[in-house]
Amino acid sequence: MRLHTLLEVLPFYKVHGEGNPAISNIANHHKKVKDGDLFICIQGHEIDSHSLAHIAERNGAAAVLAEREVDVNIPVIVVPSTKKAMAVLADYFYKQPSHQLLLVGVTGTNGKTTTTHLIDQVFSFNGIKTGLIGTMHIKAGDELEVSHNTTPDSLTLQQTFYRFREKGVTSAVMEVSSHALDQGRVHGCDYDIAVFTNLSQDHLDYHRSMDEYRNAKCLLFAQLGNTYFKKSPKYAIINKDDDVAGYLIKSTAAHVFTYGLTKEADFYAEDLRLKASESSFRLVSPYGEKDMVLGMAGKFNVYNALAAIATASAAGIPFDKAVQSLEKAQGVRGRFESISEGQSFSVIIDYAHTPDGLKNVLETIKSITDGQIIVVVGCGGDRDKIKRPIMAEIACDYGDYAIFTSDNPRTEDPMDILKDMETGVVGKQYTLMIDRKDAIKAAIKQAKDGDVVLIAGKGHETYQIIGHDVYEFDDREVARQIIREL
């Protein structure tokens, strides 16, 4: 595609330099630029890539998109916002691939990963070739790629959707973070179904207030559009039991399916029976009723399953087939994952890193054990400080013994993070152990027959971020090694 043809989708811009080169691809990182690429300069939080345009030129860039003039000898297109223009150009250059997919976006504080994986499995069991984008990885059919963000930038998304289409994928399911919505990373994505899991305290270092956080989530539902097409209806799938459900319903013109644990919802669960390894309930919906057994523990997973069933119904999958598929679905690595090496007590790994997430997991554990609950938990550095004392308080209130430790301290002093946590548990019993492996070892060594050790916060992650360095660290493997050495 020629440069001037590509630029036709922008309302206005200024061109510095002459020429109308052929554009072979688009890149927004100078090291990824190849011959014939359009290089997009981005003003980032740490790096302004306008200063790297000359390197992109040296690597073969045919033109540069920027917010100001840069010192290169190739055409420079100046626009008010390169991030906004990048979304428009990427959508056009890659032939609007999201328009050719049944695209599902899932947002919420907790449950995004599990819900997307459940939807993906239900779709796959029903013969739909799926793509998945999220915290754990990017999946196209059976092929996996490393994921660097919960929700990639708009260019990476369109490139990923394009690859999905080349591989025969017909539906994509993705996690949509509040940061991505606020920063416009999903501009250009033609969502067919948007799913809301829940809203609880998180990311207040970024959003500054719960109202701003809620408003960011609302963007996904507002962006479903304002028109109706019989052949391609849009759906909003919303957790009716959440306090902000009304805001989300008002924010969208799309058809709304609600779900929850009360009869006020369109899809609801009654006669709930929770066990250590499964959850059973009667599912009631506009499409029928069914007794079902979910091979996953916890009320929070019942909510995730209801969201998946409602999504499947919106996608046109018959109710009975959706239920059968969900009963065959498997849990997600690092989400309420049991570690068994023949020990007489339970060890559970979970990604719970928010107050609500930790509370949900501990409530589930409390309902399935008569033994003591030992909690290992920390809070991330350079992140929401407000939740630290709350996390600590929940660990002490719902657990019998709490150990506070490091969880990706990043550039903060780990002890400063632990001191912030301590302010929420004055007068309560707990232990501070900066080294996460030592904390896990202490918890496991203390456990007796019938007890449960919860190692919370990192889940599927296989690293610790200390300073600016990333070290290998997998809670699951560390726990297994320590249990074997008992």
Coordinates of C-alpha atoms in Angstrom, one line a residue:
M1 CA 0.0 0.0 0.0
R2 CA 1.3 3.4 -0.9
L3 CA 1.8 6.0 1.9
H4 CA -0.7 8.5 0.5
T5 CA -3.4 5.8 0.1
L6 CA -2.9 4.7 3.7
L7 CA -3.2 8.3 4.9
E8 CA -6.6 8.7 3.3
V9 CA -8.3 7.4 6.4
L10 CA -7.0 10.3 8.6
P11 CA -9.0 13.5 8.6
F12 CA -6.0 15.8 8.5
Y13 CA -2.3 15.8 8.8
K14 CA 0.9 17.6 7.7
V15 CA 3.5 16.0 5.5
H16 CA 7.2 17.1 5.7
G17 CA 9.4 15.8 2.9
E18 CA 8.6 14.4 -0.5
G19 CA 7.7 11.0 -1.8
N20 CA 5.0 8.4 -1.8
P21 CA 6.8 5.2 -0.8
A22 CA 5.2 1.8 -0.7
I23 CA 4.5 0.8 2.9
S24 CA 5.2 -2.9 3.6
N25 CA 4.3 -2.9 7.3
I26 CA 3.8 -0.7 10.4
A27 CA 6.1 -0.7 13.5
N28 CA 6.1 1.4 16.7
H29 CA 9.4 0.1 18.0
H30 CA 12.6 1.2 16.3
K31 CA 14.3 -2.2 16.8
K32 CA 11.4 -3.9 14.9
V33 CA 11.6 -1.7 11.9
K34 CA 12.3 -3.4 8.5
D35 CA 12.7 -2.1 5.0
G36 CA 9.6 -0.3 3.8
D37 CA 8.0 0.1 7.2
L38 CA 6.0 3.1 8.5
F39 CA 7.6 3.9 11.9
I40 CA 5.2 5.4 14.5
C41 CA 6.7 7.6 17.2
I42 CA 5.0 7.2 20.6
Q43 CA 5.4 9.4 23.6
G44 CA 5.6 6.8 26.3
H45 CA 5.8 7.0 30.1
E46 CA 9.6 6.3 30.1
I47 CA 10.7 6.8 26.5
D48 CA 9.7 9.2 23.8
S49 CA 10.5 7.4 20.5
H50 CA 10.5 10.6 18.5
S51 CA 14.2 10.7 19.6
L52 CA 14.7 7.3 17.9
A53 CA 13.3 8.1 14.5
H54 CA 16.8 8.4 13.0
I55 CA 17.5 4.8 14.1
A56 CA 14.2 3.6 12.5
E57 CA 15.3 5.4 9.3
R58 CA 18.6 3.6 9.4
N59 CA 16.8 0.3 9.9
G60 CA 14.8 0.8 6.7
A61 CA 11.8 2.9 7.6
A62 CA 10.1 4.4 4.5
A63 CA 8.2 7.1 6.4
V64 CA 7.6 8.3 10.0
L65 CA 4.4 9.2 11.8
A66 CA 5.0 11.7 14.5
E67 CA 3.5 14.5 16.7
R68 CA 6.2 16.9 15.7
E69 CA 9.0 17.2 13.1
V70 CA 11.9 14.8 13.5
D71 CA 15.4 14.9 11.9
V72 CA 15.2 12.3 9.1
N73 CA 15.4 12.3 5.3
I74 CA 12.2 10.4 4.7
P75 CA 8.6 11.7 4.7
V76 CA 7.3 12.6 8.1
I77 CA 3.6 12.8 8.7
V78 CA 2.7 15.0 11.7
V79 CA -0.6 14.3 13.5
P80 CA -2.1 15.6 16.8
S81 CA -2.0 12.1 18.4
T82 CA 0.1 9.3 17.1
K83 CA -1.6 6.8 19.4
K84 CA -5.1 7.7 18.0
A85 CA -3.7 7.7 14.4
M86 CA -2.0 4.4 15.0
A87 CA -5.3 2.7 15.8
V88 CA -7.0 4.1 12.6
L89 CA -4.0 3.3 10.3
A90 CA -3.5 -0.2 11.8
D91 CA -7.2 -1.1 11.4
Y92 CA -7.1 0.0 7.7
F93 CA -3.7 -1.4 6.8
Y94 CA -4.5 -4.9 8.1
K95 CA -7.9 -4.9 6.3
Q96 CA -10.1 -4.4 9.4
P97 CA -9.6 -8.0 10.7
S98 CA -11.7 -7.6 13.8
H99 CA -14.7 -7.0 11.6
Q100 CA -14.2 -10.5 10.3
L101 CA -14.1 -12.1 13.8
L102 CA -16.7 -12.7 16.4
L103 CA -14.8 -10.6 19.0
V104 CA -15.5 -10.9 22.7
G105 CA -13.9 -8.5 25.2
V106 CA -13.9 -9.2 28.9
T107 CA -13.3 -6.5 31.5
G108 CA -13.4 -6.3 35.3
T109 CA -11.2 -6.3 38.4
N110 CA -11.1 -10.0 39.0
G111 CA -12.0 -13.1 36.9
K112 CA -11.0 -11.8 33.4
T113 CA -8.5 -14.6 32.8
T114 CA -10.7 -17.4 33.9
T115 CA -13.7 -16.1 32.1
T116 CA -11.9 -15.7 28.8
H117 CA -10.5 -19.2 29.1
L118 CA -13.9 -20.6 29.9
I119 CA -15.5 -18.8 26.9
D120 CA -12.6 -20.0 24.7
Q121 CA -13.1 -23.6 25.8
V122 CA -16.9 -23.5 25.3
F123 CA -16.5 -22.0 21.8
S124 CA -13.8 -24.5 20.9
F125 CA -15.9 -27.5 22.1
N126 CA -18.6 -26.3 19.7
G127 CA -16.4 -26.3 16.7
I128 CA -15.3 -22.6 16.7
K129 CA -11.6 -22.0 15.9
T130 CA -10.6 -19.4 18.5
G131 CA -7.9 -16.9 19.3
L132 CA -7.2 -15.8 22.9
I133 CA -5.5 -12.6 24.1
G134 CA -4.8 -12.1 27.7
T135 CA -2.5 -12.0 30.8
M136 CA -1.1 -15.5 30.4
H137 CA -0.5 -15.8 26.6
I138 CA -1.8 -15.1 23.1
K139 CA -3.3 -18.3 21.5
A140 CA -4.2 -18.8 17.8
G141 CA -5.9 -22.2 17.5
D142 CA -3.4 -24.5 19.2
E143 CA -0.4 -22.2 18.9
L144 CA 0.8 -20.1 21.9
E145 CA 2.8 -16.9 22.0
V146 CA 4.2 -14.9 24.9
S147 CA 1.9 -12.1 26.1
H148 CA 3.6 -8.9 27.4
N149 CA 0.5 -7.0 28.5
T150 CA -3.0 -8.0 29.5
T151 CA -4.2 -5.9 26.6
P152 CA -1.6 -5.0 23.8
D153 CA -1.5 -1.7 22.1
S154 CA -3.8 -1.0 19.1
L155 CA -1.1 -1.8 16.5
T156 CA -0.2 -5.2 18.1
L157 CA -3.9 -6.0 18.4
Q158 CA -4.6 -5.4 14.7
Q159 CA -1.5 -7.4 13.7
T160 CA -2.7 -10.2 16.0
F161 CA -6.2 -10.2 14.6
Y162 CA -4.7 -10.3 11.1
R163 CA -2.6 -13.4 12.1
F164 CA -5.7 -15.0 13.6
R165 CA -7.6 -14.6 10.3
E166 CA -4.6 -16.1 8.3
K167 CA -4.7 -19.1 10.6
G168 CA -8.4 -19.6 10.1
V169 CA -9.6 -18.2 13.5
T170 CA -13.2 -17.1 13.4
S171 CA -13.6 -15.9 17.0
A172 CA -11.3 -14.0 19.3
V173 CA -11.7 -13.7 23.1
M174 CA -9.6 -11.1 24.9
E175 CA -9.1 -9.5 28.3
V176 CA -9.6 -5.8 28.3
S177 CA -7.9 -3.9 31.1
S178 CA -9.0 -0.5 32.4
H179 CA -5.6 0.9 31.4
A180 CA -6.1 -0.2 27.9
L181 CA -9.6 1.4 27.8
D182 CA -8.3 4.6 29.2
Q183 CA -5.3 4.8 26.9
G184 CA -7.3 3.9 23.8
R185 CA -5.4 0.7 23.1
V186 CA -8.6 -1.0 21.9
H187 CA -9.7 1.8 19.5
G188 CA -10.5 0.2 16.2
C189 CA -11.6 -3.2 17.7
D190 CA -15.1 -4.1 16.5
Y191 CA -16.4 -5.9 19.6
D192 CA -19.5 -8.1 19.2
I193 CA -19.8 -9.0 22.8
A194 CA -18.5 -7.2 25.9
V195 CA -18.5 -8.9 29.3
F196 CA -18.2 -7.3 32.8
T197 CA -17.1 -9.5 35.7
N198 CA -16.9 -7.2 38.7
L199 CA -15.4 -4.0 40.1
S200 CA -13.4 -3.7 43.3
Q201 CA -10.4 -1.7 44.5
D202 CA -7.4 -1.9 42.2
H203 CA -5.2 0.4 40.1
L204 CA -6.1 3.5 42.1
D205 CA -2.4 4.6 41.6
Y206 CA -3.5 5.1 38.0
H207 CA -7.2 6.0 38.0
R208 CA -7.1 8.1 41.3
S209 CA -10.7 7.2 42.3
M210 CA -13.1 4.4 42.1
D211 CA -15.4 6.6 40.0
E212 CA -12.6 7.1 37.4
Y213 CA -11.9 3.3 37.5
R214 CA -15.6 2.5 36.9
N215 CA -15.8 5.1 34.1
A216 CA -12.9 3.4 32.3
K217 CA -14.7 0.1 32.4
C218 CA -17.9 1.7 31.0
L219 CA -15.9 2.7 27.9
L220 CA -15.9 -0.9 26.6
F221 CA -19.7 -1.0 26.7
A222 CA -20.2 2.5 25.2
Q223 CA -17.8 1.5 22.4
L224 CA -20.2 -1.4 21.3
G225 CA -21.9 1.3 19.2
N226 CA -25.2 3.0 18.9
T227 CA -26.9 1.1 16.0
Y228 CA -28.7 -2.2 15.5
F229 CA -28.1 -4.8 12.8
K230 CA -30.2 -7.9 12.7
K231 CA -27.3 -10.0 11.1
S232 CA -24.7 -8.8 13.6
P233 CA -26.3 -7.8 16.9
K234 CA -24.1 -6.5 19.8
Y235 CA -24.4 -7.8 23.3
A236 CA -23.3 -6.6 26.8
I237 CA -23.0 -9.3 29.4
I238 CA -23.1 -7.8 32.9
N239 CA -22.8 -9.1 36.4
K240 CA -26.2 -8.0 37.9
D241 CA -24.9 -8.5 41.5
D242 CA -22.2 -5.9 41.2
D243 CA -22.9 -2.4 42.6
V244 CA -21.9 -0.7 39.3
A245 CA -24.1 -2.9 37.1
G246 CA -26.6 0.0 36.6
Y247 CA -23.9 2.3 35.3
L248 CA -22.7 -0.2 32.8
I249 CA -26.2 -1.0 31.5
K250 CA -26.8 2.7 31.0
S251 CA -23.6 3.1 29.2
T252 CA -24.5 0.8 26.3
A253 CA -27.0 0.8 23.5
A254 CA -26.4 -3.0 22.9
H255 CA -28.7 -5.8 24.0
V256 CA -28.0 -6.6 27.6
F257 CA -27.8 -10.1 29.2
T258 CA -27.3 -10.0 33.0
Y259 CA -26.1 -12.9 35.2
G260 CA -25.8 -13.4 38.9
L261 CA -26.9 -15.4 41.9
T262 CA -30.3 -13.8 42.3
K263 CA -33.5 -14.2 40.2
E264 CA -33.2 -10.6 39.1
A265 CA -30.6 -11.7 36.6
D266 CA -31.3 -13.2 33.2
F267 CA -28.9 -16.1 33.8
Y268 CA -28.7 -17.1 37.4
A269 CA -27.6 -20.0 39.6
E270 CA -29.7 -21.4 42.4
D271 CA -29.4 -24.4 44.8
L272 CA -25.6 -23.6 44.9
R273 CA -23.5 -26.4 46.5
L274 CA -19.8 -25.7 46.8
K275 CA -17.2 -28.4 47.4
A276 CA -13.4 -28.5 47.5
S277 CA -13.0 -29.5 43.9
E278 CA -16.3 -28.6 42.2
S279 CA -19.4 -26.5 42.3
S280 CA -22.9 -27.7 41.5
F281 CA -26.0 -25.6 40.9
R282 CA -29.2 -25.3 38.9
L283 CA -28.7 -22.9 36.0
V284 CA -31.8 -20.9 35.1
S285 CA -31.8 -18.8 31.8
P286 CA -34.2 -17.5 29.2
Y287 CA -33.1 -20.5 27.0
G288 CA -33.8 -23.2 29.6
E289 CA -32.9 -24.7 32.9
K290 CA -30.2 -27.2 33.7
D291 CA -28.6 -28.9 36.7
M292 CA -24.9 -28.7 36.2
V293 CA -21.6 -29.6 37.8
L294 CA -18.6 -27.2 37.3
G295 CA -15.2 -28.8 37.9
M296 CA -14.0 -25.7 39.7
A297 CA -14.3 -24.6 43.3
G298 CA -15.6 -21.3 44.6
K299 CA -18.5 -19.0 44.2
F300 CA -16.3 -16.6 42.1
N301 CA -16.0 -19.4 39.6
V302 CA -19.7 -19.9 39.4
Y303 CA -19.9 -16.2 38.4
N304 CA -17.2 -16.8 35.8
A305 CA -19.2 -19.8 34.5
L306 CA -22.5 -17.8 34.3
A307 CA -20.7 -15.1 32.3
A308 CA -19.4 -17.8 29.9
I309 CA -22.8 -19.3 29.5
A310 CA -24.4 -15.9 28.8
T311 CA -21.7 -15.1 26.3
A312 CA -22.2 -18.5 24.5
S313 CA -25.9 -17.8 24.3
A314 CA -25.2 -14.4 22.8
A315 CA -22.9 -16.0 20.3
G316 CA -25.7 -18.4 19.2
I317 CA -24.4 -21.6 20.7
P318 CA -27.4 -23.8 21.8
F319 CA -28.0 -23.7 25.6
D320 CA -27.6 -27.5 26.1
K321 CA -24.4 -27.6 24.2
A322 CA -23.0 -24.6 26.0
V323 CA -23.8 -26.3 29.4
Q324 CA -22.2 -29.6 28.3
S325 CA -19.1 -27.8 27.1
L326 CA -18.7 -25.9 30.4
E327 CA -19.0 -29.0 32.4
K328 CA -16.0 -30.3 30.5
A329 CA -14.0 -27.1 30.9
Q330 CA -10.8 -27.1 32.9
G331 CA -9.5 -24.5 35.3
V332 CA -6.7 -22.0 34.6
R333 CA -3.2 -22.4 35.7
G334 CA -2.4 -20.4 38.9
R335 CA -6.1 -19.8 39.6
F336 CA -7.1 -21.7 42.7
E337 CA -4.6 -24.4 41.6
S338 CA -4.0 -27.2 44.1
I339 CA -0.4 -28.4 44.5
S340 CA -0.3 -32.1 45.5
E341 CA 2.9 -34.0 46.3
G342 CA 1.2 -36.5 48.6
Q343 CA 1.2 -34.2 51.6
S344 CA -1.5 -34.4 54.3
F345 CA -2.5 -30.7 54.0
S346 CA -3.6 -28.6 51.0
V347 CA -1.5 -26.0 49.2
I348 CA -3.4 -23.6 46.9
I349 CA -1.8 -21.2 44.4
D350 CA -3.9 -18.2 43.4
Y351 CA -3.4 -15.0 41.5
A352 CA -5.5 -13.0 44.0
H353 CA -3.8 -9.6 44.2
T354 CA -6.7 -7.4 45.0
P355 CA -8.6 -7.1 48.3
D356 CA -11.8 -8.5 46.8
G357 CA -9.9 -11.3 45.0
L358 CA -8.1 -12.3 48.2
K359 CA -11.3 -12.2 50.2
N360 CA -13.2 -14.4 47.7
V361 CA -10.5 -17.0 47.7
L362 CA -10.2 -17.1 51.5
E363 CA -14.0 -17.3 51.9
T364 CA -14.0 -20.3 49.5
I365 CA -11.2 -22.0 51.5
K366 CA -13.0 -21.4 54.8
S367 CA -16.1 -23.1 53.4
I368 CA -14.3 -26.3 52.5
T369 CA -11.9 -26.9 55.4
D370 CA -12.0 -27.3 59.1
G371 CA -8.3 -27.0 59.5
Q372 CA -6.2 -23.8 59.9
I373 CA -5.7 -21.4 57.0
I374 CA -2.1 -20.2 56.5
V375 CA -1.8 -17.2 54.1
V376 CA 1.3 -16.1 52.2
V377 CA 0.6 -12.7 50.6
G378 CA 2.4 -9.6 49.4
C379 CA 1.7 -6.4 47.4
G380 CA 3.4 -5.2 44.3
G381 CA 5.8 -2.3 44.3
D382 CA 5.2 0.9 42.3
R383 CA 1.4 0.1 42.3
D384 CA -1.7 1.0 44.2
K385 CA -0.5 1.7 47.8
I386 CA -4.0 2.2 49.2
K387 CA -4.9 -1.5 48.9
R388 CA -1.8 -2.7 50.9
P389 CA -3.3 -2.4 54.5
I390 CA -6.6 -3.7 53.2
M391 CA -5.0 -6.8 51.8
A392 CA -3.1 -7.4 55.1
E393 CA -6.3 -7.0 57.1
I394 CA -8.2 -9.5 54.9
A395 CA -5.3 -12.0 55.3
C396 CA -5.5 -11.7 59.1
D397 CA -9.3 -11.7 59.4
Y398 CA -9.9 -14.7 57.1
G399 CA -6.7 -16.6 57.7
D400 CA -5.5 -18.2 61.0
Y401 CA -1.9 -17.3 60.3
A402 CA -0.5 -14.7 57.9
I403 CA 2.9 -14.2 56.4
F404 CA 3.5 -11.0 54.5
T405 CA 6.2 -11.1 51.9
S406 CA 7.5 -9.8 48.6
D407 CA 5.4 -9.8 45.4
N408 CA 7.2 -8.0 42.6
P409 CA 8.6 -5.1 44.7
R410 CA 10.0 -3.5 41.6
T411 CA 11.8 -0.3 42.5
E412 CA 10.4 0.0 46.0
D413 CA 12.1 -1.2 49.1
P414 CA 10.3 -4.4 50.0
M415 CA 10.3 -3.5 53.7
D416 CA 8.5 -0.2 52.9
I417 CA 5.8 -2.2 51.2
L418 CA 5.5 -4.5 54.2
K419 CA 5.3 -1.5 56.6
D420 CA 2.4 -0.1 54.5
M421 CA 0.7 -3.5 54.9
E422 CA 1.3 -3.4 58.7
T423 CA -0.8 -0.3 59.1
G424 CA -3.9 -2.4 58.5
V425 CA -3.2 -5.0 61.1
V426 CA -2.2 -3.2 64.3
G427 CA -2.6 -5.5 67.2
K428 CA -3.0 -8.6 65.1
Q429 CA -0.8 -11.6 64.7
Y430 CA 1.4 -11.9 61.5
T431 CA 4.9 -12.5 60.4
L432 CA 7.1 -10.4 58.0
M433 CA 9.5 -12.3 55.7
I434 CA 10.9 -10.3 52.8
D435 CA 12.2 -13.4 50.9
R436 CA 9.2 -15.0 49.2
K437 CA 10.8 -18.5 49.1
D438 CA 11.5 -18.3 52.9
A439 CA 7.9 -17.2 53.5
I440 CA 6.5 -20.1 51.5
K441 CA 8.8 -22.6 53.2
A442 CA 7.7 -21.3 56.7
A443 CA 4.0 -21.6 55.8
I444 CA 4.4 -25.1 54.4
K445 CA 6.5 -26.3 57.4
Q446 CA 3.8 -25.0 59.8
A447 CA 1.0 -26.8 58.1
K448 CA -0.5 -29.8 59.8
D449 CA -3.0 -32.5 58.7
G450 CA -6.1 -30.9 57.2
D451 CA -4.7 -27.4 57.0
V452 CA -4.7 -25.2 53.9
V453 CA -1.8 -23.0 52.8
L454 CA -2.8 -20.3 50.4
I455 CA 0.1 -18.7 48.4
A456 CA -1.5 -15.6 46.9
G457 CA -0.7 -12.9 44.4
K458 CA 1.4 -14.4 41.6
G459 CA -0.6 -17.3 40.3
H460 CA 0.7 -18.3 36.9
E461 CA 3.6 -15.8 37.0
T462 CA 7.1 -17.4 36.7
Y463 CA 9.1 -14.4 37.8
Q464 CA 9.9 -11.8 40.5
I465 CA 10.6 -8.2 39.5
I466 CA 13.1 -6.7 41.9
G467 CA 14.4 -3.3 40.9
H468 CA 14.6 -3.3 37.1
D469 CA 15.6 -7.0 36.9
V470 CA 13.4 -10.0 36.3
Y471 CA 14.3 -13.2 38.2
E472 CA 12.8 -16.7 37.7
F473 CA 10.4 -17.5 40.4
D474 CA 7.3 -19.8 40.2
D475 CA 5.2 -20.2 43.3
R476 CA 4.0 -23.6 42.1
E477 CA 7.5 -25.1 41.5
V478 CA 8.9 -23.5 44.7
A479 CA 6.0 -25.0 46.7
R480 CA 6.5 -28.5 45.1
Q481 CA 10.2 -28.5 45.9
I482 CA 9.6 -27.5 49.5
I483 CA 6.9 -30.2 50.0
R484 CA 9.2 -32.9 48.5
E485 CA 12.0 -31.9 50.9
L486 CA 9.7 -32.3 54.0

